[in-house]
Amino acid sequence: MTEGTKGLIFIGDGMGGRPMSEIDGRTTIEAADTPAMDRIAREGACGMMDPIAPGRAAGSDTSHMALLGYEPERYYRGRGPFEARGVGIEVRPGDVAFRCNFATVDGRTVVDRRAGRISQEDDIEQIVAAVRDNIETIEDVQVIFKPSVEHRAALVLRGEGLSHEISEVDPHSPGVEYWESRPLDDADDPEAAEKTARILNEFVGRVHEVLDDLEVNRRRGEIWERQKNGATDDEEIIMPANIVLPRGAGTAVQLEPLKQRYGLNAAMIVEVDLVRGLGEYLDMNVIEVEGATGGMGTDEIAIARAVVEALEDHDFVLANIKAPDLGGHDGDCEAKIAAIEKVDRAMDHVLNYLDFSNTTMVITADHATPCSVMDHAGDSLPIAFFGRGTCPDDVSSFGERACSRGIMGHIRGMQIMDVLLNMMGRGDKFGA
Ligand code: ZN
Ligand code: ZN
């Protein structure tokens, strides 16, 4: 063991991409102006990384689990518990947790799955209060509901005889009716699944009743009518958030704390509640950063400063900037490139302020979110190790093609911690 060495994993969320003709056959990382990441690649050890396995599209949650060395196939229990823990709801054994979207529906038809990415905090507060005040229990089950960022929220059902083995309510695309939750055909406990689906459907129905009638939504609905007809030149889209669509049902997660597993005193600086929830489960010190919004306008320098500061009294930090993923989901190349350049400015700050004679840093993505796919894809991702213990190669820029020629070859997410610990001089010897 080498006391005092430090490790940092820095994730540009969804930063990986595919070549696109509109950016001259380059990927968004290749097209972005990234002097700091290029320096990291030039002076560091590069390679390609599959977060789970080649070709498997990862969620942010399963990917971050693997990146931290916790096998998702073994430990993953659905997305809901991470989202819930991330917003500060304790998920107890027996609870069923969901992640939710505020959405806009017309009757049962989904007009927008994100209620126009609702971001007006006063409005959200009133909408959440209405849900909470009106729906505290359903049958003998306690309903716990909390907002996350923008259109996201978490729901926990607490009571006897519940199951996460039920189908989704969120149809995942607009223009169709939202679904009725049903017990899964192969549910271990069909009766519990039946009960949970029934309660969830009742929750969704009641939420719609309460929210459709709400003053703030009537106002939002009127604005939306005008916007729809092109009668305004408002920058922001305002839609009524008149329903909650739950998905990703899951049960409580049991994970060995990161400190116990690696002997590292660890912190997490991330913008997404889902990943923050993982940090809480791993008993990492989850640090909030003012100005880290999780949106395109996030303050990347504030995040970088927080990383530098956290490494003063922690051995290990995992940081994530969400913005590139948003550009990818929106299919907006230009926005994604701008977001990647934001990540690069954060890297530049980190390069200037950390002591790399005793710090090893990793820069990579948690998955690809190609603008051409507008969702996560299973493509391999560029990765670069920099600083203490790294052996430089001939790669001179950071990107999919360049890093594929690097010394690290092709690795998996589950191997990153071992590689990093070895470079930090904190690896365990196998054998005598
Ligand atoms: Zn992600
Ligand atoms: Zn995403």
Short mmCIF file of C-alpha atoms and ligand atoms in Angstrom, two decimals:
data_model
loop_
_atom_site.label_atom_id
_atom_site.label_comp_id
_atom_site.label_asym_id
_atom_site.label_seq_id
_atom_site.Cartn_x
_atom_site.Cartn_y
_atom_site.Cartn_z
CA MET A 1 0.00 0.00 0.00
CA THR A 2 1.13 3.49 -0.79
CA GLU A 3 -0.44 5.89 1.64
CA GLY A 4 -1.30 9.30 0.37
CA THR A 5 -1.72 8.58 -3.32
CA LYS A 6 -4.93 9.84 -4.86
CA GLY A 7 -7.30 8.65 -7.57
CA LEU A 8 -9.87 10.46 -9.67
CA ILE A 9 -12.40 9.13 -12.18
CA PHE A 10 -13.93 11.90 -14.26
CA ILE A 11 -16.95 11.04 -16.39
CA GLY A 12 -18.39 13.03 -19.25
CA ASP A 13 -21.89 11.53 -19.13
CA GLY A 14 -22.88 9.95 -22.43
CA MET A 15 -19.86 11.57 -24.06
CA GLY A 16 -19.18 8.67 -26.47
CA GLY A 17 -20.59 8.95 -29.98
CA ARG A 18 -20.49 7.83 -33.58
CA PRO A 19 -19.10 9.49 -36.70
CA MET A 20 -21.67 11.75 -38.33
CA SER A 21 -21.64 13.25 -41.80
CA GLU A 22 -22.82 16.64 -40.56
CA ILE A 23 -19.60 17.00 -38.57
CA ASP A 24 -17.38 15.75 -41.39
CA GLY A 25 -17.47 12.12 -40.39
CA ARG A 26 -16.16 12.80 -36.90
CA THR A 27 -17.68 11.89 -33.55
CA THR A 28 -18.73 14.69 -31.21
CA ILE A 29 -15.62 14.19 -29.04
CA GLU A 30 -13.43 14.33 -32.14
CA ALA A 31 -15.20 17.44 -33.41
CA ALA A 32 -15.04 19.27 -30.06
CA ASP A 33 -12.14 21.55 -29.20
CA THR A 34 -10.59 19.71 -26.24
CA PRO A 35 -7.04 20.88 -25.53
CA ALA A 36 -7.04 19.55 -21.96
CA MET A 37 -8.29 16.07 -22.81
CA ASP A 38 -5.90 15.97 -25.75
CA ARG A 39 -3.03 16.72 -23.38
CA ILE A 40 -4.23 13.98 -21.04
CA ALA A 41 -4.27 11.57 -24.00
CA ARG A 42 -0.85 12.73 -25.25
CA GLU A 43 0.88 12.40 -21.88
CA GLY A 44 -1.21 9.52 -20.56
CA ALA A 45 -2.15 5.93 -21.33
CA CYS A 46 -5.13 5.51 -23.65
CA GLY A 47 -7.48 2.74 -24.63
CA MET A 48 -11.08 1.79 -25.28
CA MET A 49 -13.54 0.76 -22.60
CA ASP A 50 -16.82 -1.16 -22.60
CA PRO A 51 -18.72 -0.21 -19.43
CA ILE A 52 -20.53 -3.56 -19.19
CA ALA A 53 -19.54 -5.66 -22.21
CA PRO A 54 -18.99 -5.02 -25.93
CA GLY A 55 -22.20 -3.91 -27.57
CA ARG A 56 -24.24 -3.64 -24.38
CA ALA A 57 -25.83 -0.25 -23.91
CA ALA A 58 -25.49 0.76 -20.27
CA GLY A 59 -27.63 2.98 -18.12
CA SER A 60 -25.85 5.62 -16.06
CA ASP A 61 -26.58 3.58 -12.96
CA THR A 62 -25.31 0.18 -14.12
CA SER A 63 -22.33 1.80 -15.81
CA HIS A 64 -21.24 3.72 -12.70
CA MET A 65 -21.64 0.53 -10.67
CA ALA A 66 -19.30 -1.30 -13.03
CA LEU A 67 -16.87 1.62 -13.18
CA LEU A 68 -16.58 1.40 -9.41
CA GLY A 69 -16.09 -2.37 -9.57
CA TYR A 70 -19.54 -3.55 -8.46
CA GLU A 71 -20.87 -6.12 -10.91
CA PRO A 72 -24.25 -4.82 -12.13
CA GLU A 73 -25.49 -8.29 -13.05
CA ARG A 74 -25.07 -9.28 -9.45
CA TYR A 75 -26.11 -6.19 -7.53
CA TYR A 76 -28.50 -4.24 -9.71
CA ARG A 77 -32.11 -4.21 -8.45
CA GLY A 78 -33.66 -1.66 -10.80
CA ARG A 79 -33.24 2.04 -11.16
CA GLY A 80 -35.87 3.25 -8.73
CA PRO A 81 -33.91 2.67 -5.50
CA PHE A 82 -30.97 4.78 -6.75
CA GLU A 83 -33.20 7.66 -7.76
CA ALA A 84 -35.06 7.47 -4.44
CA ARG A 85 -31.89 7.33 -2.35
CA GLY A 86 -30.45 10.15 -4.47
CA VAL A 87 -33.28 12.47 -3.45
CA GLY A 88 -32.97 11.43 0.17
CA ILE A 89 -35.65 8.77 0.57
CA GLU A 90 -34.44 5.81 2.53
CA VAL A 91 -35.38 2.60 0.72
CA ARG A 92 -36.04 -0.18 3.25
CA PRO A 93 -36.24 -3.90 2.63
CA GLY A 94 -39.76 -4.61 1.32
CA ASP A 95 -40.17 -1.14 -0.23
CA VAL A 96 -40.65 -0.79 -3.96
CA ALA A 97 -39.02 2.31 -5.46
CA PHE A 98 -39.64 3.97 -8.82
CA ARG A 99 -38.18 6.80 -10.77
CA CYS A 100 -40.83 9.06 -12.23
CA ASN A 101 -41.29 11.75 -14.81
CA PHE A 102 -43.71 14.61 -14.63
CA ALA A 103 -45.40 14.41 -18.00
CA THR A 104 -48.13 16.04 -20.02
CA VAL A 105 -51.11 13.94 -21.04
CA ASP A 106 -54.31 14.61 -22.92
CA GLY A 107 -56.73 12.04 -21.57
CA ARG A 108 -54.55 8.92 -21.53
CA THR A 109 -52.41 10.04 -24.46
CA VAL A 110 -48.89 11.20 -23.65
CA VAL A 111 -48.21 14.59 -25.23
CA ASP A 112 -44.77 15.05 -23.68
CA ARG A 113 -42.96 12.56 -21.43
CA ARG A 114 -41.09 15.37 -19.63
CA ALA A 115 -43.74 18.08 -19.43
CA GLY A 116 -41.49 20.20 -21.65
CA ARG A 117 -38.58 19.51 -19.28
CA ILE A 118 -40.39 21.52 -16.63
CA SER A 119 -37.87 23.62 -14.72
CA GLN A 120 -39.89 26.36 -12.94
CA GLU A 121 -39.17 25.58 -9.31
CA ASP A 122 -42.18 27.39 -7.85
CA ASP A 123 -44.49 25.45 -10.13
CA ILE A 124 -42.82 22.14 -9.34
CA GLU A 125 -43.16 22.88 -5.63
CA GLN A 126 -46.92 23.42 -5.93
CA ILE A 127 -47.34 20.32 -8.07
CA VAL A 128 -45.38 18.16 -5.64
CA ALA A 129 -47.29 19.58 -2.68
CA ALA A 130 -50.59 18.72 -4.36
CA VAL A 131 -49.50 15.11 -4.91
CA ARG A 132 -48.27 14.78 -1.34
CA ASP A 133 -51.24 16.40 0.34
CA ASN A 134 -53.77 14.35 -1.58
CA ILE A 135 -52.14 10.95 -1.76
CA GLU A 136 -50.55 9.79 1.47
CA THR A 137 -51.73 6.20 1.45
CA ILE A 138 -53.40 3.82 -0.97
CA GLU A 139 -55.06 0.82 0.67
CA ASP A 140 -52.59 -0.12 3.45
CA VAL A 141 -49.55 1.22 1.58
CA GLN A 142 -47.68 4.40 2.40
CA VAL A 143 -46.85 6.65 -0.57
CA ILE A 144 -43.59 8.62 -0.40
CA PHE A 145 -43.01 11.05 -3.25
CA LYS A 146 -40.12 13.49 -3.75
CA PRO A 147 -38.98 15.65 -6.66
CA SER A 148 -35.52 15.31 -8.19
CA VAL A 149 -34.25 17.75 -10.84
CA GLU A 150 -36.38 19.19 -13.62
CA HIS A 151 -39.09 16.71 -14.66
CA ARG A 152 -37.72 13.87 -12.54
CA ALA A 153 -39.02 12.53 -9.24
CA ALA A 154 -38.92 9.42 -7.11
CA LEU A 155 -41.72 7.34 -5.62
CA VAL A 156 -41.51 4.75 -2.86
CA LEU A 157 -44.36 2.42 -1.92
CA ARG A 158 -44.02 1.09 1.61
CA GLY A 159 -46.19 -1.68 3.02
CA GLU A 160 -46.75 -5.40 3.34
CA GLY A 161 -46.67 -7.78 0.40
CA LEU A 162 -45.28 -5.60 -2.40
CA SER A 163 -43.22 -6.67 -5.41
CA HIS A 164 -41.11 -4.89 -8.03
CA GLU A 165 -42.08 -7.48 -10.64
CA ILE A 166 -44.61 -5.33 -12.45
CA SER A 167 -44.69 -3.72 -15.88
CA GLU A 168 -44.10 -0.03 -16.55
CA VAL A 169 -46.56 2.82 -16.80
CA ASP A 170 -44.33 5.11 -18.85
CA PRO A 171 -44.69 4.13 -22.54
CA HIS A 172 -41.28 5.75 -23.27
CA SER A 173 -42.57 7.65 -26.27
CA PRO A 174 -45.12 10.41 -26.88
CA GLY A 175 -48.24 10.13 -29.00
CA VAL A 176 -49.40 6.89 -27.40
CA GLU A 177 -51.47 6.09 -24.32
CA TYR A 178 -49.66 5.51 -21.06
CA TRP A 179 -49.74 1.93 -19.93
CA GLU A 180 -51.57 0.11 -17.20
CA SER A 181 -49.09 -1.60 -14.90
CA ARG A 182 -49.55 -5.39 -14.67
CA PRO A 183 -47.85 -8.17 -12.73
CA LEU A 184 -45.05 -9.73 -14.79
CA ASP A 185 -45.90 -13.19 -16.12
CA ASP A 186 -43.01 -14.82 -14.29
CA ALA A 187 -43.34 -12.87 -11.03
CA ASP A 188 -42.09 -14.84 -8.01
CA ASP A 189 -45.02 -13.67 -5.93
CA PRO A 190 -47.97 -13.08 -8.29
CA GLU A 191 -50.22 -11.87 -5.50
CA ALA A 192 -47.74 -9.22 -4.37
CA ALA A 193 -47.14 -8.15 -7.97
CA GLU A 194 -50.90 -7.91 -8.53
CA LYS A 195 -51.30 -5.73 -5.44
CA THR A 196 -48.37 -3.46 -6.35
CA ALA A 197 -49.59 -2.97 -9.92
CA ARG A 198 -53.08 -2.15 -8.64
CA ILE A 199 -51.73 0.41 -6.18
CA LEU A 200 -49.43 1.96 -8.76
CA ASN A 201 -52.28 2.35 -11.26
CA GLU A 202 -54.41 3.89 -8.55
CA PHE A 203 -51.56 6.30 -7.73
CA VAL A 204 -51.17 7.38 -11.36
CA GLY A 205 -54.92 7.85 -11.79
CA ARG A 206 -55.27 9.88 -8.62
CA VAL A 207 -52.24 12.02 -9.46
CA HIS A 208 -53.75 12.85 -12.82
CA GLU A 209 -57.05 13.81 -11.20
CA VAL A 210 -55.35 16.07 -8.67
CA LEU A 211 -52.89 17.68 -11.07
CA ASP A 212 -55.20 18.22 -14.02
CA ASP A 213 -57.32 20.44 -11.84
CA LEU A 214 -54.52 22.38 -10.24
CA GLU A 215 -54.41 26.15 -10.69
CA VAL A 216 -50.75 26.19 -11.71
CA ASN A 217 -51.39 23.58 -14.40
CA ARG A 218 -54.39 25.47 -15.77
CA ARG A 219 -52.13 28.48 -16.19
CA ARG A 220 -49.42 26.36 -17.78
CA GLY A 221 -52.04 24.80 -20.06
CA GLU A 222 -53.17 28.20 -21.30
CA ILE A 223 -49.58 29.22 -22.09
CA TRP A 224 -49.04 25.93 -23.89
CA GLU A 225 -52.18 26.47 -26.01
CA ARG A 226 -50.81 29.81 -27.15
CA GLN A 227 -47.33 28.38 -27.76
CA LYS A 228 -48.75 25.46 -29.73
CA ASN A 229 -50.55 27.84 -32.03
CA GLY A 230 -47.37 29.80 -32.56
CA ALA A 231 -48.92 32.86 -30.94
CA THR A 232 -45.89 33.63 -28.78
CA ASP A 233 -42.17 33.84 -29.25
CA ASP A 234 -41.38 32.57 -25.73
CA GLU A 235 -37.99 30.95 -25.40
CA GLU A 236 -39.17 28.43 -22.82
CA ILE A 237 -41.79 25.82 -23.53
CA ILE A 238 -44.38 25.72 -20.76
CA MET A 239 -46.56 22.64 -20.55
CA PRO A 240 -48.87 21.45 -17.81
CA ALA A 241 -47.32 18.69 -15.69
CA ASN A 242 -50.59 16.86 -15.19
CA ILE A 243 -49.43 13.33 -14.51
CA VAL A 244 -46.58 11.33 -13.02
CA LEU A 245 -45.30 8.33 -15.00
CA PRO A 246 -43.39 5.81 -12.85
CA ARG A 247 -40.86 3.34 -14.25
CA GLY A 248 -37.79 1.36 -13.22
CA ALA A 249 -39.37 -0.44 -10.25
CA GLY A 250 -36.76 -1.83 -7.88
CA THR A 251 -36.13 -2.99 -4.33
CA ALA A 252 -33.53 -2.08 -1.71
CA VAL A 253 -29.90 -2.60 -2.73
CA GLN A 254 -27.19 -4.18 -0.56
CA LEU A 255 -23.70 -2.95 -1.49
CA GLU A 256 -20.42 -3.23 0.39
CA PRO A 257 -19.24 0.31 1.20
CA LEU A 258 -16.46 1.49 -1.11
CA LYS A 259 -14.18 2.21 1.82
CA GLN A 260 -14.51 -1.37 2.98
CA ARG A 261 -13.86 -2.80 -0.46
CA TYR A 262 -10.86 -0.68 -1.46
CA GLY A 263 -9.69 1.03 1.72
CA LEU A 264 -10.25 4.36 0.01
CA ASN A 265 -11.79 7.32 1.71
CA ALA A 266 -14.04 8.34 -1.18
CA ALA A 267 -16.19 11.22 -2.36
CA MET A 268 -18.63 11.60 -5.21
CA ILE A 269 -19.41 14.82 -7.08
CA VAL A 270 -22.19 14.21 -9.57
CA GLU A 271 -25.21 16.00 -10.93
CA VAL A 272 -27.66 13.17 -11.38
CA ASP A 273 -29.69 11.88 -8.45
CA LEU A 274 -29.54 8.38 -9.85
CA VAL A 275 -25.74 8.25 -9.57
CA ARG A 276 -25.80 10.21 -6.31
CA GLY A 277 -28.03 7.45 -4.95
CA LEU A 278 -25.35 4.90 -5.85
CA GLY A 279 -22.82 7.03 -3.96
CA GLU A 280 -25.09 6.98 -0.91
CA TYR A 281 -25.43 3.20 -1.12
CA LEU A 282 -21.63 2.90 -1.29
CA ASP A 283 -21.31 5.20 1.71
CA MET A 284 -19.23 7.68 -0.27
CA ASN A 285 -19.18 11.31 0.77
CA VAL A 286 -21.66 12.79 -1.69
CA ILE A 287 -20.71 16.44 -2.14
CA GLU A 288 -23.15 19.07 -3.41
CA VAL A 289 -21.76 21.83 -5.60
CA GLU A 290 -23.47 25.16 -5.96
CA GLY A 291 -23.96 25.91 -9.65
CA ALA A 292 -23.94 22.24 -10.65
CA THR A 293 -27.38 22.14 -12.23
CA GLY A 294 -27.23 18.93 -14.22
CA GLY A 295 -28.20 21.01 -17.26
CA MET A 296 -26.40 22.57 -20.21
CA GLY A 297 -25.71 25.71 -18.20
CA THR A 298 -23.96 23.91 -15.36
CA ASP A 299 -20.91 25.55 -13.77
CA GLU A 300 -18.13 23.18 -14.78
CA ILE A 301 -15.44 25.21 -13.06
CA ALA A 302 -17.32 25.04 -9.76
CA ILE A 303 -17.42 21.25 -10.22
CA ALA A 304 -13.69 21.10 -11.03
CA ARG A 305 -12.88 23.25 -7.98
CA ALA A 306 -14.94 20.95 -5.79
CA VAL A 307 -13.03 17.94 -7.16
CA VAL A 308 -9.66 19.53 -6.36
CA GLU A 309 -10.86 20.46 -2.91
CA ALA A 310 -12.34 17.02 -2.22
CA LEU A 311 -9.03 15.36 -3.11
CA GLU A 312 -7.36 17.29 -0.31
CA ASP A 313 -9.09 15.15 2.29
CA HIS A 314 -10.20 12.09 0.30
CA ASP A 315 -8.18 9.35 -1.40
CA PHE A 316 -10.57 8.94 -4.27
CA VAL A 317 -13.18 11.01 -6.09
CA LEU A 318 -15.67 10.12 -8.79
CA ALA A 319 -17.05 13.10 -10.69
CA ASN A 320 -19.58 13.35 -13.48
CA ILE A 321 -20.79 16.17 -15.71
CA LYS A 322 -24.20 15.38 -17.15
CA ALA A 323 -24.46 17.85 -20.06
CA PRO A 324 -23.06 15.75 -22.98
CA ASP A 325 -25.74 13.10 -22.41
CA LEU A 326 -28.49 15.72 -22.77
CA GLY A 327 -27.17 16.82 -26.16
CA GLY A 328 -27.05 13.20 -27.26
CA HIS A 329 -30.63 12.47 -26.18
CA ASP A 330 -31.82 15.60 -27.97
CA GLY A 331 -29.95 14.60 -31.13
CA ASP A 332 -28.34 18.03 -30.99
CA CYS A 333 -24.72 17.67 -32.17
CA GLU A 334 -23.87 21.28 -31.62
CA ALA A 335 -25.13 21.25 -28.04
CA LYS A 336 -23.31 18.00 -27.34
CA ILE A 337 -20.04 19.40 -28.68
CA ALA A 338 -20.47 22.50 -26.50
CA ALA A 339 -21.11 20.22 -23.51
CA ILE A 340 -17.97 18.18 -24.21
CA GLU A 341 -16.01 21.44 -24.35
CA LYS A 342 -17.44 22.20 -20.91
CA VAL A 343 -16.04 18.90 -19.64
CA ASP A 344 -12.73 19.88 -21.19
CA ARG A 345 -12.64 23.19 -19.31
CA ALA A 346 -13.21 21.26 -16.09
CA MET A 347 -10.32 18.96 -17.02
CA ASP A 348 -8.13 21.97 -17.71
CA HIS A 349 -8.79 23.28 -14.21
CA VAL A 350 -8.06 19.89 -12.69
CA LEU A 351 -4.81 19.61 -14.69
CA ASN A 352 -3.69 22.95 -13.33
CA TYR A 353 -4.47 22.34 -9.69
CA LEU A 354 -3.75 18.70 -8.90
CA ASP A 355 -0.36 17.20 -8.14
CA PHE A 356 -0.04 14.33 -10.61
CA SER A 357 3.14 13.01 -9.04
CA ASN A 358 0.87 11.33 -6.51
CA THR A 359 -2.48 11.42 -8.30
CA THR A 360 -3.80 9.14 -11.04
CA MET A 361 -6.76 10.38 -13.07
CA VAL A 362 -9.10 8.62 -15.46
CA ILE A 363 -11.19 10.43 -18.03
CA THR A 364 -13.89 8.55 -19.90
CA ALA A 365 -17.66 8.33 -20.45
CA ASP A 366 -20.24 6.09 -18.79
CA HIS A 367 -21.82 5.15 -22.14
CA ALA A 368 -22.25 6.52 -25.63
CA THR A 369 -25.29 8.68 -26.34
CA PRO A 370 -24.82 9.20 -30.09
CA CYS A 371 -26.78 12.12 -31.55
CA SER A 372 -27.80 9.79 -34.37
CA VAL A 373 -29.33 7.31 -31.89
CA MET A 374 -30.73 9.84 -29.36
CA ASP A 375 -30.37 7.21 -26.67
CA HIS A 376 -27.65 5.17 -25.00
CA ALA A 377 -25.78 2.78 -27.27
CA GLY A 378 -23.36 -0.07 -26.65
CA ASP A 379 -20.35 1.45 -28.43
CA SER A 380 -16.86 1.25 -26.93
CA LEU A 381 -15.67 4.44 -25.26
CA PRO A 382 -12.35 6.27 -25.27
CA ILE A 383 -10.53 6.21 -21.92
CA ALA A 384 -7.29 7.83 -20.78
CA PHE A 385 -5.25 7.32 -17.59
CA PHE A 386 -3.04 10.23 -16.60
CA GLY A 387 -0.52 11.01 -13.91
CA ARG A 388 1.04 8.72 -11.33
CA GLY A 389 1.90 5.21 -12.48
CA THR A 390 0.84 5.61 -16.11
CA CYS A 391 2.92 4.56 -19.11
CA PRO A 392 2.42 7.01 -22.00
CA ASP A 393 1.76 5.77 -25.52
CA ASP A 394 1.76 7.39 -28.96
CA VAL A 395 -1.84 8.63 -28.85
CA SER A 396 -1.91 12.39 -29.25
CA SER A 397 -5.59 13.30 -28.95
CA PHE A 398 -8.65 12.16 -27.02
CA GLY A 399 -11.34 10.49 -29.09
CA GLU A 400 -12.76 7.19 -30.30
CA ARG A 401 -10.32 6.58 -33.16
CA ALA A 402 -7.23 7.98 -31.47
CA CYS A 403 -7.67 6.09 -28.19
CA SER A 404 -8.25 2.79 -29.99
CA ARG A 405 -4.51 2.81 -30.76
CA GLY A 406 -3.51 3.23 -27.12
CA ILE A 407 -1.49 1.05 -24.76
CA MET A 408 -4.44 0.09 -22.54
CA GLY A 409 -6.09 -1.77 -25.39
CA HIS A 410 -9.68 -2.73 -24.78
CA ILE A 411 -10.84 -2.98 -21.17
CA ARG A 412 -14.13 -3.30 -19.33
CA GLY A 413 -15.69 -1.01 -16.79
CA MET A 414 -15.23 -3.63 -14.06
CA GLN A 415 -11.43 -3.52 -14.60
CA ILE A 416 -10.96 0.22 -14.17
CA MET A 417 -10.62 0.21 -10.37
CA ASP A 418 -7.95 -2.51 -10.51
CA VAL A 419 -5.97 -0.62 -13.14
CA LEU A 420 -6.34 2.61 -11.22
CA LEU A 421 -5.37 1.09 -7.86
CA ASN A 422 -2.29 -0.45 -9.48
CA MET A 423 -1.23 2.93 -10.87
CA MET A 424 -1.89 4.52 -7.49
CA GLY A 425 0.35 1.90 -5.92
CA ARG A 426 -2.52 0.61 -3.83
CA GLY A 427 -3.21 -2.64 -5.62
CA ASP A 428 -3.29 -6.00 -3.84
CA LYS A 429 -0.81 -8.67 -4.77
CA PHE A 430 -2.33 -11.93 -6.01
CA GLY A 431 -0.14 -14.76 -4.71
CA ALA A 432 3.10 -14.67 -2.74
ZN ZN B 1 -24.95 8.40 -18.19
ZN ZN B 2 -28.79 9.33 -20.83
#
